[in-house]
Amino acid sequence: MTTAHRTPASPLTTGSSSRPTELAGFLRTRRARLTPECVGLPRTPGRRLAGLRRAEVAALAGISPEYYTRLEQGRQRHPSPEVLDALATALRLDADGRGHLHRITARPAPAAPPAPPEAPRAALDLLRALTVWPAYLVSPMRSVLAWNDAAAWLLTDFGALPPHRRNLAWFALCDPRARELYADWEAVARGNVHRLRSALAGRTGEEPLLAELAAHGGELFTDAWNEHEVRGPNTGHKRLNHPVAGPLTLAYTGYLLPGPERLELVVMTAPEDSPEHAVLHRHFGSSTPSPAGRCSPPSATRP
């Protein structure tokens, strides 16, 4: 019998570093990644700098070197949308990077704290129907809001974790079982940090999750955070060392659900003629959908 489980979101507050600092770090890291050849500029003899110079980025964006320097030094808070688009083009940003650049420089509007996201009924119904394929619903802050039995078997028993620890970033960085489970553990951990960086763009205030990850996630968290990499829902493959089934490789796809909460439904699959397909069908192929399970609210179990 397959159950779709859900839990209220962890009561984390939203927050990020200051906007000028965030923008400055993002621009510096992106400038350092580009070579003159990447943007069609000649490399002069004797050049030692690996990345682009500030003046080169400014020229590509059509702004003055002085203005660009103020941006990188955090002394210019709110560049215009036109300047941001020009910088995104000059720095060869993809769609995720361009959106991130606009979000971290947006003027904050006062608003009441958002209510914790709820798992939509339609998503829970879909999780129940996906009896064979591991699937889960995750918030932008990487909190797992709902999951099916196959996901619990494949990744970890989310229902056995305290509600505030049902978080993919915390699991990847701070739970020792993740190092054994993920064959590409470091890439998975970095990817979760990059997703957090994207989710926090444009927010102000303190973020307790970041403080916890900084305290317990080691140098990997710090390095990944300082990369200023951003990432949205995507597709790919996960290589796992499952404690029961052994090595498995599954494709995954993240589906962004409609609505302001930006919840993502992640479904993992395998080709019909693959060993992974056989393993999942052997364990869950005879399952039938059942009513969604409910988990205790965080206040009931949080220490």
Short mmCIF file of C-alpha atoms in Angstrom, two decimals:
data_model
loop_
_atom_site.label_atom_id
_atom_site.label_comp_id
_atom_site.label_asym_id
_atom_site.label_seq_id
_atom_site.Cartn_x
_atom_site.Cartn_y
_atom_site.Cartn_z
CA MET A 1 0.00 0.00 0.00
CA THR A 2 1.41 3.37 -0.99
CA THR A 3 0.89 6.41 1.18
CA ALA A 4 1.48 10.05 0.43
CA HIS A 5 2.84 11.70 3.54
CA ARG A 6 2.93 15.38 4.29
CA THR A 7 4.15 17.68 7.01
CA PRO A 8 3.76 21.40 7.71
CA ALA A 9 6.75 23.40 6.59
CA SER A 10 9.54 23.99 9.06
CA PRO A 11 9.00 27.32 10.85
CA LEU A 12 12.06 28.97 9.38
CA THR A 13 12.22 32.71 8.96
CA THR A 14 13.28 34.17 5.66
CA GLY A 15 16.46 36.11 5.18
CA SER A 16 19.69 36.75 3.33
CA SER A 17 22.79 38.86 3.56
CA SER A 18 22.47 42.54 2.78
CA ARG A 19 21.53 43.36 -0.79
CA PRO A 20 24.65 45.40 -1.69
CA THR A 21 26.91 42.64 -0.36
CA GLU A 22 24.92 39.98 -2.19
CA LEU A 23 25.10 41.88 -5.47
CA ALA A 24 28.81 42.62 -5.05
CA GLY A 25 29.69 38.99 -4.41
CA PHE A 26 27.56 37.77 -7.30
CA LEU A 27 29.16 40.19 -9.76
CA ARG A 28 32.69 39.39 -8.60
CA THR A 29 32.30 35.63 -8.87
CA ARG A 30 30.69 35.84 -12.31
CA ARG A 31 33.36 38.24 -13.60
CA ALA A 32 36.10 35.91 -12.36
CA ARG A 33 34.64 32.99 -14.32
CA LEU A 34 34.82 34.69 -17.71
CA THR A 35 37.94 34.94 -19.85
CA PRO A 36 38.46 37.55 -22.57
CA GLU A 37 37.98 34.80 -25.15
CA CYS A 38 34.53 33.98 -23.71
CA VAL A 39 33.25 37.45 -24.58
CA GLY A 40 35.13 38.03 -27.82
CA LEU A 41 37.93 40.18 -26.41
CA PRO A 42 41.58 39.65 -27.35
CA ARG A 43 43.98 38.41 -24.69
CA THR A 44 46.85 40.85 -24.44
CA PRO A 45 50.43 39.54 -24.08
CA GLY A 46 51.57 39.18 -20.49
CA ARG A 47 48.06 39.28 -19.04
CA ARG A 48 47.99 37.54 -15.66
CA LEU A 49 44.38 38.07 -14.60
CA ALA A 50 42.35 34.94 -15.31
CA GLY A 51 38.93 36.61 -15.34
CA LEU A 52 37.66 39.84 -16.83
CA ARG A 53 38.67 43.25 -15.54
CA ARG A 54 36.02 45.55 -14.12
CA ALA A 55 36.54 47.98 -16.97
CA GLU A 56 35.95 45.19 -19.49
CA VAL A 57 32.64 44.21 -17.91
CA ALA A 58 31.62 47.87 -17.78
CA ALA A 59 32.43 48.33 -21.46
CA LEU A 60 30.46 45.22 -22.42
CA ALA A 61 27.47 46.46 -20.39
CA GLY A 62 27.69 50.02 -21.69
CA ILE A 63 28.19 51.63 -18.28
CA SER A 64 31.07 53.58 -16.79
CA PRO A 65 33.88 51.74 -15.00
CA GLU A 66 33.29 53.96 -11.96
CA TYR A 67 29.62 52.97 -11.76
CA TYR A 68 30.44 49.27 -12.12
CA THR A 69 33.10 49.58 -9.42
CA ARG A 70 30.51 51.06 -7.04
CA LEU A 71 28.27 48.05 -7.74
CA GLU A 72 31.05 45.59 -6.92
CA GLN A 73 31.95 47.51 -3.78
CA GLY A 74 28.36 47.56 -2.53
CA ARG A 75 28.06 51.34 -2.81
CA GLN A 76 25.28 51.34 -5.41
CA ARG A 77 22.12 49.71 -4.09
CA HIS A 78 19.47 49.78 -6.80
CA PRO A 79 20.68 49.73 -10.42
CA SER A 80 17.94 50.11 -13.01
CA PRO A 81 16.40 47.07 -14.74
CA GLU A 82 18.09 48.18 -17.96
CA VAL A 83 21.50 48.16 -16.30
CA LEU A 84 20.80 44.74 -14.79
CA ASP A 85 19.84 43.33 -18.19
CA ALA A 86 23.00 44.79 -19.70
CA LEU A 87 25.12 43.26 -16.94
CA ALA A 88 23.40 39.89 -17.32
CA THR A 89 24.23 39.91 -21.03
CA ALA A 90 27.80 41.08 -20.44
CA LEU A 91 28.39 38.35 -17.85
CA ARG A 92 26.75 35.68 -20.04
CA LEU A 93 24.20 34.75 -17.37
CA ASP A 94 21.64 32.05 -18.06
CA ALA A 95 17.94 32.48 -17.25
CA ASP A 96 18.43 31.47 -13.60
CA GLY A 97 21.33 33.87 -13.16
CA ARG A 98 19.51 36.74 -14.85
CA GLY A 99 16.45 36.28 -12.64
CA HIS A 100 18.64 36.04 -9.54
CA LEU A 101 20.39 39.30 -10.45
CA HIS A 102 17.06 41.11 -10.63
CA ARG A 103 15.75 39.59 -7.38
CA ILE A 104 18.75 40.47 -5.23
CA THR A 105 18.54 44.13 -6.27
CA ALA A 106 14.77 44.57 -6.01
CA ARG A 107 13.48 47.17 -3.58
CA PRO A 108 11.84 45.30 -0.69
CA ALA A 109 8.14 45.93 -0.16
CA PRO A 110 6.80 45.63 3.40
CA ALA A 111 4.63 42.58 3.75
CA ALA A 112 3.31 40.27 6.41
CA PRO A 113 5.32 37.07 6.90
CA PRO A 114 4.04 34.42 4.47
CA ALA A 115 2.09 31.52 5.87
CA PRO A 116 3.91 28.17 5.83
CA PRO A 117 3.32 26.49 2.47
CA GLU A 118 0.80 23.69 2.39
CA ALA A 119 0.96 20.66 0.15
CA PRO A 120 -1.76 21.18 -2.50
CA ARG A 121 -4.43 18.49 -2.60
CA ALA A 122 -3.75 17.81 -6.28
CA ALA A 123 -0.05 17.21 -5.53
CA LEU A 124 -0.93 14.81 -2.71
CA ASP A 125 -3.28 12.94 -5.04
CA LEU A 126 -0.49 12.63 -7.59
CA LEU A 127 1.96 11.38 -4.97
CA ARG A 128 -0.54 8.69 -3.97
CA ALA A 129 -0.98 7.66 -7.60
CA LEU A 130 2.77 7.36 -8.20
CA THR A 131 3.03 4.02 -6.44
CA VAL A 132 6.21 2.81 -8.17
CA TRP A 133 8.18 5.99 -8.79
CA PRO A 134 9.80 7.85 -5.87
CA ALA A 135 8.32 11.34 -5.64
CA TYR A 136 8.28 14.18 -3.15
CA LEU A 137 7.14 17.78 -2.81
CA VAL A 138 9.76 20.31 -1.75
CA SER A 139 9.67 24.02 -0.90
CA PRO A 140 12.17 26.57 -2.25
CA MET A 141 13.96 26.33 1.11
CA ARG A 142 14.40 22.57 0.44
CA SER A 143 11.89 21.47 3.12
CA VAL A 144 10.21 18.20 2.17
CA LEU A 145 6.47 18.81 2.57
CA ALA A 146 5.13 15.48 1.27
CA TRP A 147 6.49 12.21 -0.10
CA ASN A 148 5.40 8.74 -1.12
CA ASP A 149 6.53 5.37 0.21
CA ALA A 150 8.95 4.82 -2.68
CA ALA A 151 10.77 8.07 -1.88
CA ALA A 152 11.04 7.15 1.79
CA TRP A 153 12.46 3.75 0.86
CA LEU A 154 14.90 5.15 -1.68
CA LEU A 155 16.23 8.26 0.10
CA THR A 156 15.41 8.28 3.81
CA ASP A 157 12.38 7.78 6.04
CA PHE A 158 11.30 11.41 6.26
CA GLY A 159 8.52 10.45 8.65
CA ALA A 160 11.10 9.27 11.19
CA LEU A 161 12.87 12.64 11.17
CA PRO A 162 11.84 15.61 13.33
CA PRO A 163 9.74 17.92 11.14
CA HIS A 164 12.37 20.69 11.18
CA ARG A 165 14.95 18.19 9.88
CA ARG A 166 12.91 17.13 6.84
CA ASN A 167 15.09 19.30 4.65
CA LEU A 168 17.16 18.16 1.68
CA ALA A 169 19.95 20.68 2.28
CA TRP A 170 20.30 19.65 5.92
CA PHE A 171 20.16 15.96 4.98
CA ALA A 172 22.82 16.29 2.27
CA LEU A 173 25.22 18.41 4.31
CA CYS A 174 24.71 17.28 7.89
CA ASP A 175 23.33 13.73 7.93
CA PRO A 176 26.17 11.15 7.64
CA ARG A 177 23.82 8.75 5.85
CA ALA A 178 23.79 11.08 2.85
CA ARG A 179 27.52 10.57 2.25
CA GLU A 180 26.89 6.85 1.96
CA LEU A 181 23.70 7.17 -0.09
CA TYR A 182 24.76 9.62 -2.81
CA ALA A 183 27.54 8.39 -5.08
CA ASP A 184 28.07 12.03 -6.10
CA TRP A 185 27.59 13.35 -2.58
CA GLU A 186 29.55 16.58 -2.93
CA ALA A 187 27.73 17.58 -6.12
CA VAL A 188 24.35 16.86 -4.49
CA ALA A 189 25.25 18.89 -1.41
CA ARG A 190 26.50 21.82 -3.48
CA GLY A 191 23.38 21.70 -5.62
CA ASN A 192 21.17 22.08 -2.56
CA VAL A 193 23.16 25.10 -1.38
CA HIS A 194 22.83 26.66 -4.82
CA ARG A 195 19.06 26.14 -4.68
CA LEU A 196 18.98 27.88 -1.28
CA ARG A 197 20.97 30.78 -2.68
CA SER A 198 18.40 31.18 -5.44
CA ALA A 199 15.44 30.90 -3.04
CA LEU A 200 16.78 33.61 -0.74
CA ALA A 201 17.39 36.20 -3.45
CA GLY A 202 15.86 39.53 -2.52
CA ARG A 203 14.84 38.56 1.00
CA THR A 204 15.87 40.44 4.12
CA GLY A 205 16.26 39.48 7.76
CA GLU A 206 17.81 36.48 9.47
CA GLU A 207 17.60 32.92 8.20
CA PRO A 208 18.03 30.32 10.97
CA LEU A 209 18.57 27.48 8.49
CA LEU A 210 21.64 29.21 7.07
CA ALA A 211 23.06 29.67 10.56
CA GLU A 212 22.57 25.96 11.27
CA LEU A 213 24.14 24.92 7.98
CA ALA A 214 27.06 27.26 8.55
CA ALA A 215 27.60 25.72 11.99
CA HIS A 216 27.19 22.07 10.98
CA GLY A 217 27.72 21.90 7.20
CA GLY A 218 31.47 22.37 7.30
CA GLU A 219 33.68 23.97 4.67
CA LEU A 220 31.59 22.51 1.86
CA PHE A 221 28.62 24.70 2.79
CA THR A 222 30.79 27.81 3.06
CA ASP A 223 32.52 27.12 -0.25
CA ALA A 224 29.28 26.37 -2.07
CA TRP A 225 27.54 29.45 -0.64
CA ASN A 226 30.42 31.72 -1.64
CA GLU A 227 30.30 30.44 -5.21
CA HIS A 228 27.15 32.57 -5.70
CA GLU A 229 25.79 29.84 -7.97
CA VAL A 230 22.03 29.76 -8.50
CA ARG A 231 19.86 26.96 -9.77
CA GLY A 232 16.17 26.36 -10.42
CA PRO A 233 14.11 23.19 -10.93
CA ASN A 234 15.90 20.95 -13.40
CA THR A 235 16.38 17.42 -14.65
CA GLY A 236 19.27 15.02 -14.29
CA HIS A 237 20.35 11.71 -12.82
CA LYS A 238 21.03 10.60 -9.27
CA ARG A 239 23.53 7.83 -8.58
CA LEU A 240 22.74 6.11 -5.31
CA ASN A 241 24.34 3.42 -3.16
CA HIS A 242 21.18 2.00 -1.64
CA PRO A 243 21.68 -0.05 1.55
CA VAL A 244 19.30 -2.78 0.30
CA ALA A 245 19.22 -2.59 -3.50
CA GLY A 246 22.86 -1.62 -4.07
CA PRO A 247 23.98 0.81 -6.80
CA LEU A 248 21.08 2.56 -8.57
CA THR A 249 20.90 5.32 -11.16
CA LEU A 250 17.58 7.13 -11.52
CA ALA A 251 16.49 10.03 -13.68
CA TYR A 252 14.74 12.88 -11.91
CA THR A 253 12.62 15.80 -13.06
CA GLY A 254 11.49 18.77 -11.00
CA TYR A 255 8.08 20.20 -11.90
CA LEU A 256 7.37 23.72 -10.66
CA LEU A 257 3.77 23.90 -9.46
CA PRO A 258 1.66 26.98 -10.20
CA GLY A 259 1.28 29.45 -7.36
CA PRO A 260 3.36 31.99 -5.44
CA GLU A 261 4.81 29.34 -3.09
CA ARG A 262 6.99 27.97 -5.94
CA LEU A 263 6.65 24.39 -4.71
CA GLU A 264 8.40 21.72 -6.74
CA LEU A 265 7.26 18.16 -7.37
CA VAL A 266 10.26 15.89 -7.98
CA VAL A 267 9.67 12.52 -9.64
CA MET A 268 12.36 9.86 -10.12
CA THR A 269 12.08 7.29 -12.91
CA ALA A 270 14.06 4.62 -14.76
CA PRO A 271 13.90 3.08 -18.27
CA GLU A 272 11.64 0.06 -18.61
CA ASP A 273 14.46 -2.37 -19.39
CA SER A 274 16.76 -1.17 -16.58
CA PRO A 275 17.64 -2.95 -13.32
CA GLU A 276 16.32 0.08 -11.43
CA HIS A 277 12.91 -0.34 -13.08
CA ALA A 278 12.84 -3.97 -11.99
CA VAL A 279 13.87 -3.12 -8.42
CA LEU A 280 11.17 -0.49 -7.96
CA HIS A 281 8.47 -2.65 -9.52
CA ARG A 282 9.50 -5.55 -7.32
CA HIS A 283 9.09 -3.43 -4.19
CA PHE A 284 6.15 -1.22 -5.18
CA GLY A 285 4.60 -2.62 -8.36
CA SER A 286 1.71 -4.27 -6.51
CA SER A 287 0.99 -1.22 -4.34
CA THR A 288 -2.35 0.52 -4.49
CA PRO A 289 -3.04 4.16 -3.64
CA SER A 290 -4.21 4.89 -0.11
CA PRO A 291 -5.37 8.00 1.74
CA ALA A 292 -2.70 10.59 2.41
CA GLY A 293 -0.95 10.23 5.74
CA ARG A 294 -0.61 13.24 8.03
CA CYS A 295 2.42 14.03 10.15
CA SER A 296 2.53 15.84 13.46
CA PRO A 297 3.10 19.61 13.34
CA PRO A 298 6.65 20.78 14.09
CA SER A 299 5.70 22.03 17.53
CA ALA A 300 4.68 18.54 18.58
CA THR A 301 8.10 16.98 17.99
CA ARG A 302 10.64 19.77 17.75
CA PRO A 303 13.03 19.71 20.70
#
